[in-house]
Coordinates of C-alpha atoms (C1' of nucleotides) in Angstrom, one line a residue:
Chain A
M250 CA 0.0 0.0 0.0
V251 CA 1.3 3.4 -0.9
K252 CA 1.1 5.8 1.9
V253 CA 2.2 9.3 1.7
R254 CA 1.8 10.2 5.3
A255 CA -0.8 9.0 7.7
P256 CA -3.0 12.0 8.2
H257 CA -3.5 12.5 11.9
P258 CA -7.1 12.5 13.1
D259 CA -6.0 15.8 14.3
H260 CA -5.6 17.0 10.8
T261 CA -8.6 19.2 11.1
V262 CA -7.0 21.0 13.9
K263 CA -4.5 22.6 11.6
K264 CA -7.3 23.9 9.5
I265 CA -9.4 25.2 12.3
L266 CA -6.5 26.9 13.9
K267 CA -5.5 28.6 10.8
G268 CA -6.5 32.1 10.0
P269 CA -4.9 35.3 11.3
P270 CA -2.9 34.9 14.5
L271 CA -4.2 36.6 17.6
S272 CA -3.7 40.3 17.3
K273 CA -1.0 42.0 19.3
D274 CA -1.5 45.3 20.8
P275 CA 0.2 47.7 18.3
R276 CA 1.1 50.4 20.9
P277 CA 4.6 50.8 22.0
L278 CA 4.8 48.7 25.1
S279 CA 6.9 48.8 28.3
K280 CA 8.7 45.7 29.4
K281 CA 6.1 44.9 32.0
E282 CA 3.3 45.2 29.5
I283 CA 5.2 43.1 27.0
R284 CA 5.5 40.3 29.4
Q285 CA 1.8 40.5 30.4
E286 CA 0.7 40.8 26.8
N287 CA 2.7 37.9 25.5
E288 CA 1.9 35.6 28.4
K289 CA -1.8 36.3 27.8
L290 CA -1.4 35.7 24.1
I291 CA 0.4 32.4 24.6
L292 CA -2.1 31.2 27.2
V293 CA -5.1 31.9 25.1
A294 CA -3.5 30.2 22.1
A295 CA -2.5 27.3 24.2
E296 CA -5.9 26.8 25.6
K297 CA -7.4 26.6 22.1
V298 CA -4.8 24.2 20.9
F299 CA -4.8 21.9 23.9
A300 CA -8.6 21.8 23.7
E301 CA -8.7 20.9 20.0
A302 CA -5.8 18.5 20.0
G303 CA -5.3 17.2 23.5
F304 CA -2.0 17.5 25.4
G305 CA -0.3 14.8 23.3
G306 CA -1.6 16.1 20.0
A307 CA -0.8 19.7 20.7
T308 CA 2.5 21.0 19.5
M309 CA 4.4 24.1 20.6
Q310 CA 4.7 25.1 17.0
L311 CA 1.0 25.1 16.6
I312 CA 0.5 27.2 19.7
A313 CA 3.3 29.5 18.6
D314 CA 1.7 30.0 15.2
L315 CA -1.7 30.8 16.7
A316 CA -0.1 33.2 19.1
G317 CA 1.8 34.8 16.3
L318 CA 5.2 34.3 18.0
P319 CA 8.3 32.2 17.2
K320 CA 8.4 28.9 19.0
A321 CA 11.5 29.8 20.9
N322 CA 9.7 32.7 22.4
L323 CA 7.2 30.4 24.1
H324 CA 10.0 28.7 25.8
Y325 CA 11.3 32.0 27.0
Y326 CA 8.0 32.6 28.9
F327 CA 7.2 29.0 29.8
P328 CA 10.1 26.6 30.2
T329 CA 8.3 23.5 29.1
K330 CA 5.2 22.4 27.4
E331 CA 4.0 20.9 30.6
A332 CA 4.5 24.1 32.5
L333 CA 2.4 25.9 29.9
Y334 CA -0.3 23.3 30.1
R335 CA -0.3 23.4 33.9
Q336 CA -0.9 27.2 33.8
V337 CA -3.8 26.8 31.4
V338 CA -5.4 24.1 33.6
Q339 CA -5.0 26.2 36.7
N340 CA -6.6 29.2 35.2
I341 CA -9.6 27.1 34.1
F342 CA -9.9 25.6 37.6
Q343 CA -10.2 29.2 39.0
I344 CA -13.0 30.1 36.7
W345 CA -14.7 26.8 37.5
L346 CA -14.6 27.5 41.2
Q347 CA -15.7 31.1 40.9
A348 CA -19.1 29.9 39.6
A349 CA -19.6 28.6 43.1
D350 CA -20.1 32.1 44.5
V351 CA -23.6 32.3 43.3
F352 CA -24.3 29.1 45.0
D353 CA -23.3 30.3 48.4
A354 CA -25.0 33.7 48.2
A355 CA -28.3 32.0 47.7
S356 CA -31.2 31.8 50.2
G357 CA -32.5 28.5 49.0
P358 CA -32.3 25.7 46.5
A359 CA -34.3 27.4 43.8
E360 CA -32.2 30.5 43.8
G361 CA -28.9 28.7 44.5
I362 CA -29.1 25.9 42.1
G363 CA -30.8 27.9 39.5
A364 CA -28.1 30.5 39.6
Y365 CA -25.4 27.9 39.6
I366 CA -26.8 26.3 36.4
D367 CA -26.9 29.7 34.8
A368 CA -23.3 30.4 35.8
K369 CA -22.0 27.1 34.6
M370 CA -23.9 27.3 31.3
E371 CA -22.4 30.7 30.8
I372 CA -18.9 29.3 31.3
S373 CA -19.7 26.5 28.8
R374 CA -20.7 29.1 26.4
R375 CA -17.9 31.6 26.9
H376 CA -15.0 29.2 27.7
P377 CA -15.7 26.0 25.7
A378 CA -12.0 25.5 25.1
G379 CA -11.2 25.8 28.8
S380 CA -13.9 23.3 29.7
K381 CA -12.5 20.8 27.2
V382 CA -9.0 21.1 28.6
W383 CA -10.4 20.5 32.0
A384 CA -12.4 17.5 30.9
S385 CA -9.4 16.1 29.1
E386 CA -7.2 16.5 32.1
V387 CA -9.7 14.7 34.4
M388 CA -10.3 12.0 31.8
H389 CA -6.6 11.3 31.7
R390 CA -6.5 10.9 35.5
A391 CA -5.5 14.4 36.3
P392 CA -1.8 14.0 35.9
V393 CA -1.0 17.6 36.6
I394 CA -3.7 18.7 39.0
Q395 CA -4.4 15.7 41.1
D396 CA -3.3 17.7 44.2
Y397 CA -6.0 20.3 43.5
L398 CA -8.6 17.7 43.2
E399 CA -7.7 16.2 46.5
T400 CA -7.6 19.4 48.4
T401 CA -9.5 22.4 46.9
L402 CA -12.1 20.4 45.0
V403 CA -12.8 18.0 47.9
D404 CA -13.2 21.0 50.3
W405 CA -15.4 22.8 47.8
T406 CA -17.6 19.8 47.3
T407 CA -17.9 19.0 51.0
G408 CA -19.1 22.5 51.7
R409 CA -21.6 22.5 49.0
M410 CA -23.0 19.1 50.0
K411 CA -23.5 20.4 53.5
L412 CA -25.4 23.3 52.2
I413 CA -27.6 21.1 50.1
Q414 CA -28.1 18.7 53.1
H415 CA -29.2 21.7 55.1
W416 CA -31.8 22.6 52.5
I417 CA -33.0 19.0 52.7
D418 CA -33.2 19.0 56.5
T419 CA -35.2 22.2 56.5
G420 CA -37.6 20.7 54.1
R421 CA -36.9 22.9 51.1
M422 CA -36.2 20.1 48.7
D423 CA -36.5 16.4 48.4
P424 CA -34.0 14.2 50.2
V425 CA -31.7 13.4 47.3
D426 CA -28.1 12.4 47.6
P427 CA -26.3 15.8 47.3
R428 CA -23.3 14.1 45.8
H429 CA -25.2 12.8 42.8
L430 CA -27.1 16.1 42.4
L431 CA -23.8 17.9 42.1
Y432 CA -22.5 15.5 39.6
M433 CA -25.7 15.9 37.6
L434 CA -25.2 19.7 37.6
W435 CA -21.6 19.5 36.5
A436 CA -22.4 16.9 33.8
T437 CA -25.3 18.6 32.3
T438 CA -23.8 22.0 32.1
Q439 CA -20.4 21.0 31.0
H440 CA -21.8 18.8 28.3
Y441 CA -22.8 21.9 26.3
A442 CA -19.1 22.8 26.1
D443 CA -17.3 19.4 25.9
F444 CA -19.8 17.9 23.5
G445 CA -20.5 21.2 21.8
H446 CA -19.5 19.7 18.5
Q447 CA -22.0 16.9 18.7
I448 CA -24.7 19.4 19.7
E449 CA -23.8 21.6 16.9
T450 CA -23.9 18.7 14.4
L451 CA -27.4 17.8 15.7
N452 CA -28.4 21.4 15.3
G453 CA -27.8 21.3 11.6
A454 CA -24.1 22.2 11.9
K455 CA -25.0 25.5 13.4
P456 CA -23.9 26.9 16.8
L457 CA -26.7 27.4 19.2
S458 CA -28.4 30.7 18.9
D459 CA -29.1 33.0 21.8
E460 CA -32.6 31.7 22.1
Q461 CA -31.4 28.1 22.0
W462 CA -29.0 28.8 24.8
K463 CA -31.7 30.4 26.8
G464 CA -34.0 27.5 26.0
A465 CA -31.4 25.0 27.2
K466 CA -30.9 26.8 30.5
T467 CA -34.6 27.0 31.1
C468 CA -35.2 23.4 30.3
I469 CA -32.4 22.2 32.5
K470 CA -33.4 24.3 35.4
R471 CA -37.0 23.3 35.1
I472 CA -36.3 19.6 35.0
I473 CA -33.7 19.6 37.8
L474 CA -35.6 21.9 40.2
K475 CA -38.8 20.1 39.7
G476 CA -37.0 16.8 40.0
I477 CA -35.6 17.7 43.4
G478 CA -39.0 18.8 44.7
V479 CA -38.6 22.6 44.7
S480 CA -42.0 24.1 44.6
E481 CA -42.8 25.3 41.2
A482 CA -43.8 28.7 42.4
D483 CA -40.2 29.3 43.5
F484 CA -38.9 29.1 40.0
A485 CA -41.8 30.3 37.9
D486 CA -39.7 33.4 37.0
L487 CA -37.4 31.6 34.5
Chain B
M245 CA 18.1 24.8 34.6
V246 CA 19.0 21.2 34.4
K247 CA 16.4 19.1 32.8
V248 CA 16.8 15.4 32.4
R249 CA 13.6 14.9 30.4
A250 CA 10.3 16.7 30.6
P251 CA 8.0 14.2 32.2
H252 CA 4.9 14.0 30.1
P253 CA 1.7 14.6 32.1
D254 CA 1.0 11.2 30.7
H255 CA 3.7 9.8 32.7
T256 CA 1.2 8.1 34.9
V257 CA -0.1 6.2 31.9
K258 CA 3.0 4.1 31.7
K259 CA 2.6 3.0 35.3
I260 CA -1.1 2.3 35.0
L261 CA -0.7 0.4 31.9
K262 CA 2.1 -1.7 33.3
G263 CA 1.5 -5.1 34.8
P264 CA 1.0 -8.4 33.0
P265 CA 0.0 -8.1 29.4
L266 CA -3.4 -9.3 28.3
S267 CA -3.4 -13.0 28.4
K268 CA -3.4 -14.9 25.2
D269 CA -5.4 -18.0 24.8
P270 CA -2.8 -20.8 25.2
R271 CA -4.5 -23.4 23.1
P272 CA -3.1 -24.2 19.7
L273 CA -5.0 -21.9 17.3
S274 CA -6.0 -22.2 13.8
K275 CA -5.2 -19.3 11.4
K276 CA -8.7 -17.9 11.6
E277 CA -8.7 -18.0 15.4
I278 CA -5.3 -16.4 15.5
R279 CA -6.5 -13.5 13.5
Q280 CA -9.6 -13.1 15.6
E281 CA -7.7 -13.5 18.9
N282 CA -5.0 -11.0 18.0
E283 CA -7.3 -8.4 16.6
K284 CA -9.4 -8.6 19.8
L285 CA -6.2 -8.4 21.9
I286 CA -5.0 -5.3 20.0
L287 CA -8.4 -3.6 20.1
V288 CA -8.8 -4.1 23.8
A289 CA -5.4 -2.8 24.5
A290 CA -5.8 0.1 22.1
E291 CA -9.1 1.2 23.8
K292 CA -7.4 1.3 27.1
V293 CA -4.3 3.3 25.9
F294 CA -6.3 5.7 23.8
A295 CA -8.6 6.3 26.7
E296 CA -5.8 7.0 29.1
A297 CA -3.5 9.0 26.9
G298 CA -5.6 10.4 24.1
F299 CA -4.9 9.8 20.4
G300 CA -1.8 12.0 20.4
G301 CA -0.4 10.7 23.7
A302 CA -0.9 7.0 22.8
T303 CA 1.9 5.2 21.2
M304 CA 1.9 2.0 19.2
Q305 CA 4.6 0.7 21.4
L306 CA 2.5 1.1 24.5
I307 CA -0.5 -0.6 22.9
A308 CA 1.8 -3.4 21.7
D309 CA 3.2 -3.9 25.2
L310 CA -0.2 -4.1 26.7
A311 CA -1.4 -6.5 24.1
G312 CA 1.7 -8.6 24.6
L313 CA 2.7 -8.4 20.9
P314 CA 5.6 -6.9 19.0
K315 CA 4.9 -3.5 17.6
A316 CA 5.4 -4.6 14.0
N317 CA 2.6 -7.1 14.5
L318 CA 0.1 -4.4 15.2
H319 CA 0.9 -2.9 11.8
Y320 CA 0.3 -6.3 10.3
Y321 CA -3.3 -6.2 11.5
F322 CA -3.9 -2.5 11.4
P323 CA -2.0 -0.6 8.7
T324 CA -1.8 2.7 10.6
K325 CA -2.4 4.1 14.1
E326 CA -5.4 6.0 12.7
A327 CA -7.0 2.8 11.3
L328 CA -6.7 1.2 14.6
Y329 CA -8.2 4.2 16.3
R330 CA -11.0 4.3 13.9
Q331 CA -11.9 0.7 14.6
V332 CA -11.9 1.4 18.3
V333 CA -14.2 4.3 17.9
Q334 CA -16.6 2.5 15.6
N335 CA -16.9 -0.4 18.1
I336 CA -17.8 2.0 20.8
F337 CA -20.4 3.8 18.7
Q338 CA -22.1 0.4 18.2
I339 CA -22.4 -0.2 21.9
W340 CA -23.6 3.4 22.4
L341 CA -26.4 2.9 19.9
Q342 CA -27.4 -0.5 21.2
A343 CA -28.4 1.0 24.5
A344 CA -31.3 2.6 22.5
D345 CA -33.1 -0.7 22.1
V346 CA -34.5 -0.5 25.6
F347 CA -35.8 2.9 24.8
D348 CA -37.8 1.8 21.8
A349 CA -39.2 -1.3 23.5
A350 CA -40.8 0.7 26.2
S351 CA -44.4 1.5 26.7
G352 CA -44.0 4.9 28.2
P353 CA -41.5 7.5 29.5
A354 CA -41.1 5.9 33.0
E355 CA -40.1 2.6 31.6
G356 CA -38.3 3.9 28.5
I357 CA -36.2 6.6 30.1
G358 CA -35.7 4.6 33.2
A359 CA -34.3 1.6 31.3
Y360 CA -32.2 3.9 29.1
I361 CA -30.6 5.4 32.2
D362 CA -29.9 2.0 33.5
A363 CA -28.4 0.8 30.3
K364 CA -26.2 3.8 29.8
M365 CA -25.0 3.7 33.4
E366 CA -24.1 0.1 32.9
I367 CA -22.1 1.1 29.9
S368 CA -20.3 3.7 31.9
R369 CA -19.5 1.1 34.4
R370 CA -18.4 -1.7 32.1
H371 CA -16.8 0.3 29.3
P372 CA -15.3 3.4 30.9
A373 CA -12.4 3.4 28.5
G374 CA -14.7 3.2 25.5
S375 CA -16.7 6.1 26.8
K376 CA -13.6 8.2 27.3
V377 CA -12.4 7.5 23.8
W378 CA -15.8 8.5 22.4
A379 CA -15.8 11.7 24.5
S380 CA -12.3 12.5 23.4
E381 CA -13.2 12.0 19.7
V382 CA -16.2 14.3 20.0
M383 CA -14.3 16.9 21.9
H384 CA -11.7 17.0 19.2
R385 CA -14.5 17.7 16.6
A386 CA -14.9 14.1 15.6
P387 CA -12.1 14.0 13.0
V388 CA -12.7 10.3 12.2
I389 CA -16.4 9.8 12.7
Q390 CA -18.0 13.0 11.7
D391 CA -19.8 11.1 8.9
Y392 CA -21.4 8.8 11.5
L393 CA -22.5 11.8 13.5
E394 CA -24.2 13.4 10.5
T395 CA -26.0 10.3 9.4
T396 CA -26.5 7.6 12.0
L397 CA -26.6 9.8 15.1
V398 CA -28.8 12.4 13.5
D399 CA -31.3 9.7 12.5
W400 CA -31.2 8.0 15.9
T401 CA -31.8 11.3 17.6
T402 CA -34.6 12.3 15.4
G403 CA -36.4 9.1 16.0
R404 CA -36.0 9.3 19.7
M405 CA -37.1 12.9 19.8
K406 CA -40.3 11.9 17.9
L407 CA -41.0 9.2 20.5
I408 CA -40.6 11.6 23.4
Q409 CA -42.7 14.2 21.6
H410 CA -45.4 11.5 21.3
W411 CA -45.3 10.8 25.0
I412 CA -45.7 14.5 25.6
D413 CA -48.6 14.8 23.1
T414 CA -50.4 12.0 24.8
G415 CA -50.0 13.7 28.2
R416 CA -47.7 11.2 29.8
M417 CA -45.0 13.7 30.6
D418 CA -44.4 17.4 30.8
P419 CA -43.7 19.3 27.6
V420 CA -40.0 19.6 27.8
D421 CA -37.7 20.0 24.8
P422 CA -36.8 16.4 23.8
R423 CA -33.5 17.6 22.5
H424 CA -32.3 18.9 25.8
L425 CA -33.7 16.0 27.7
L426 CA -31.6 13.6 25.6
Y427 CA -28.5 15.8 26.1
M428 CA -29.2 15.6 29.8
L429 CA -29.5 11.8 29.8
W430 CA -26.3 11.5 27.8
A431 CA -24.4 14.0 29.9
T432 CA -25.4 12.6 33.3
T433 CA -24.8 8.9 32.5
Q434 CA -21.6 9.4 30.6
H435 CA -20.2 11.6 33.3
Y436 CA -19.8 8.6 35.5
A437 CA -17.3 7.1 33.0
D438 CA -15.6 10.2 31.6
F439 CA -15.2 11.9 34.9
G440 CA -14.8 8.7 36.8
H441 CA -11.5 9.7 38.1
Q442 CA -12.9 12.9 39.7
I443 CA -15.8 10.9 41.2
E444 CA -13.3 8.4 42.5
T445 CA -11.2 11.1 44.1
L446 CA -14.3 12.6 45.7
N447 CA -15.2 9.2 47.0
G448 CA -12.0 8.9 49.0
A449 CA -9.9 7.5 46.2
K450 CA -12.1 4.5 46.0
P451 CA -14.1 3.2 43.1
L452 CA -17.8 3.3 43.5
S453 CA -19.2 0.2 45.2
D454 CA -22.1 -1.8 43.9
E455 CA -24.4 0.0 46.3
Q456 CA -23.1 3.4 45.3
W457 CA -23.7 2.6 41.6
K458 CA -27.2 1.5 42.5
G459 CA -27.7 4.7 44.5
A460 CA -26.5 6.8 41.6
K461 CA -28.8 5.1 39.1
T462 CA -31.8 5.5 41.5
C463 CA -31.0 9.1 42.3
I464 CA -30.7 10.1 38.6
K465 CA -33.8 8.3 37.6
R466 CA -35.8 9.8 40.5
I467 CA -34.7 13.4 39.7
I468 CA -35.2 13.2 36.0
L469 CA -38.4 11.2 35.9
K470 CA -39.9 13.5 38.5
G471 CA -38.4 16.5 36.7
I472 CA -40.3 15.7 33.5
G473 CA -43.5 15.1 35.3
V474 CA -43.8 11.3 35.2
S475 CA -46.2 10.3 37.9
E476 CA -44.3 9.0 40.9
A477 CA -46.4 5.9 41.0
D478 CA -45.0 4.9 37.7
F479 CA -41.4 4.7 39.0
A480 CA -41.9 3.7 42.6
D481 CA -40.4 0.3 41.9
L482 CA -36.8 1.6 41.8
Chain C
dC291 C1' 25.0 58.3 26.8
dC292 C1' 26.2 53.9 29.0
dC293 C1' 25.5 49.5 30.3
dA294 C1' 22.6 46.1 32.6
dT295 C1' 18.6 43.8 32.2
dT296 C1' 15.1 41.9 29.6
dC297 C1' 13.3 40.3 25.3
dC298 C1' 13.7 38.0 20.8
dT299 C1' 14.7 34.4 17.4
dG300 C1' 17.0 31.4 13.7
dA301 C1' 19.5 27.6 13.7
dC302 C1' 20.4 23.5 15.8
dC303 C1' 20.2 18.9 18.6
dG304 C1' 18.8 14.4 20.5
dT305 C1' 15.1 11.4 20.9
dA306 C1' 10.8 9.1 20.3
dT307 C1' 7.6 7.7 17.2
dG308 C1' 4.9 5.9 13.2
dG309 C1' 5.8 3.1 9.8
dT310 C1' 8.6 -0.3 6.6
dC311 C1' 10.8 -4.4 5.2
dA312 C1' 13.0 -8.7 4.4
dA313 C1' 13.7 -12.9 6.2
dG314 C1' 12.0 -16.6 8.7
dG315 C1' 8.3 -19.5 10.9
dT316 C1' 3.8 -22.0 10.7
dG317 C1' -0.7 -24.1 9.7
dA318 C1' -3.4 -26.4 6.2
dG319 C1' -5.0 -28.1 1.8
dA320 C1' -3.5 -31.3 -1.9
Chain D
dT24 C1' 5.5 -34.3 2.0
dC25 C1' 5.3 -30.3 -0.7
dT26 C1' 3.6 -25.7 -1.3
dC27 C1' 1.6 -21.6 -0.6
dA28 C1' -0.7 -18.4 1.9
dC29 C1' -0.5 -16.3 6.1
dC30 C1' 1.7 -14.9 10.4
dT31 C1' 5.8 -13.0 13.1
dT32 C1' 9.4 -9.9 14.2
dG33 C1' 14.1 -7.6 14.9
dA34 C1' 16.3 -4.1 12.7
dC35 C1' 15.9 -0.1 10.4
dC36 C1' 14.4 4.7 8.5
dA37 C1' 12.6 9.4 8.1
dT38 C1' 10.6 12.8 10.4
dA39 C1' 8.5 15.7 13.8
dC40 C1' 8.8 17.3 18.1
dG41 C1' 10.4 19.4 22.6
dG42 C1' 13.9 21.9 24.0
dT43 C1' 18.6 24.6 23.8
dC44 C1' 21.6 28.3 22.8
dA45 C1' 24.3 32.1 21.2
dG46 C1' 24.0 36.4 19.8
dG47 C1' 21.4 40.4 18.6
dA48 C1' 17.8 44.1 19.6
dA49 C1' 15.1 46.9 22.6
dT50 C1' 14.3 49.2 27.0
dG51 C1' 15.2 51.8 30.9
dG52 C1' 17.6 53.5 35.1
dG53 C1' 21.4 56.4 36.4

DNA sequence: CCCATTCCTGACCGTATGGTCAAGGTGAGA
DNA sequence: TCTCACCTTGACCATACGGTCAGGAATGGG
């Protein structure tokens, strides 16, 4: 069999990532600004490439091209591919955790869980690449952020479970296992980012419109809130 | 900075995949059997490695070691890494679709959706590697099975949406968007495979026990079925 | 203006990887 | 037993990739 070159399944990546590189700020910059600017540029590009190709499939050259910088320059700011990847994952984790704020500020399940769904759906919409990188990292057994999972994530989850249990104990929702409820919230919301391509394909190869995103949020909130026994009056204002 | 060798984030993979290679059948085999046996051996090993490392991170050598065969032998059965990967993904897609049978055979939403959740949870439990490969493939924009998505998956989904719509029209469940309900079912059930590592970490680094899996299924069914307005009497027998 | 610090980058290197191949083994039909 | 098709595999190859480095350019404090 004549084979020119096995086309990577990632071959599409190169196409997708083509186009004009990320635009630099054209103003004359100070040293401090240059550093900030370039690190940002690299991180944004890296997030995209890691999301599309996975850690193993991503190449420093691809990231460099997308960032509009020479490859050697990446290694000036980030010593290794892994260090760069680590930074990307950590940034995402921060965003992920921030969505919890709305949860805590709430007075009850309808408001708390409703707002959390909204927040996480918004992340899926605005940061699909980040969500994919996170998913990929976890799927591969969290080689670089296992320590975060064991500390920060465990703490976060424990706290939220207590809150939900409190809502249950005070009769504001059905007695469901808070753990599985949380998993359900994560799964459902992140699905719209991680499996966005599938959803897009099933939507006639079009990204979801504003209305469709709104519809998704409403539908998810309605099913889950009703499913855990929150009185319908409490979330009629969707 | 002295650097011996940048340890891949995938470094864990090598450890995990260590241990005795998959056992060959020791009987004397006919030619036909040899082919069947070896292809099976390779596919199983490949599924594991692709799941743990992603397409880019997986190496033919790793797969070969796990299968207990020399690398050149893999290329005898599968001409390229991509061909092997393609076969793995296709097999998974078959399993994924098969779970739909229970959906169709059902007389109503309680039975149909309940059984579908059970079936998909069972897949997550028995085929976590397969589920991860599938997730990874879709996340990377389905470079090798886009055609399947556009044909088989679209057809499947359309059919199931019609069925759900019929249930709605006959007043057996609330009028929810069938599309988002399906996404929710997929997301929630597959989460237990794709994010199994996270779940395991949050479970004190232990895999879910039989009881916990049962609890998860029950909890998911309860929330969703109640959430879509299926009368509680219809799914009391969980 | 000087010079120290920081930034930039083309050219280069060692290695790991996907893939090839030629030679040798092995089962089975005639 | 012969023969042929199929299986097996160690050695090998080309290349792509992560990473290095030396030397030049820009910036900024004194």
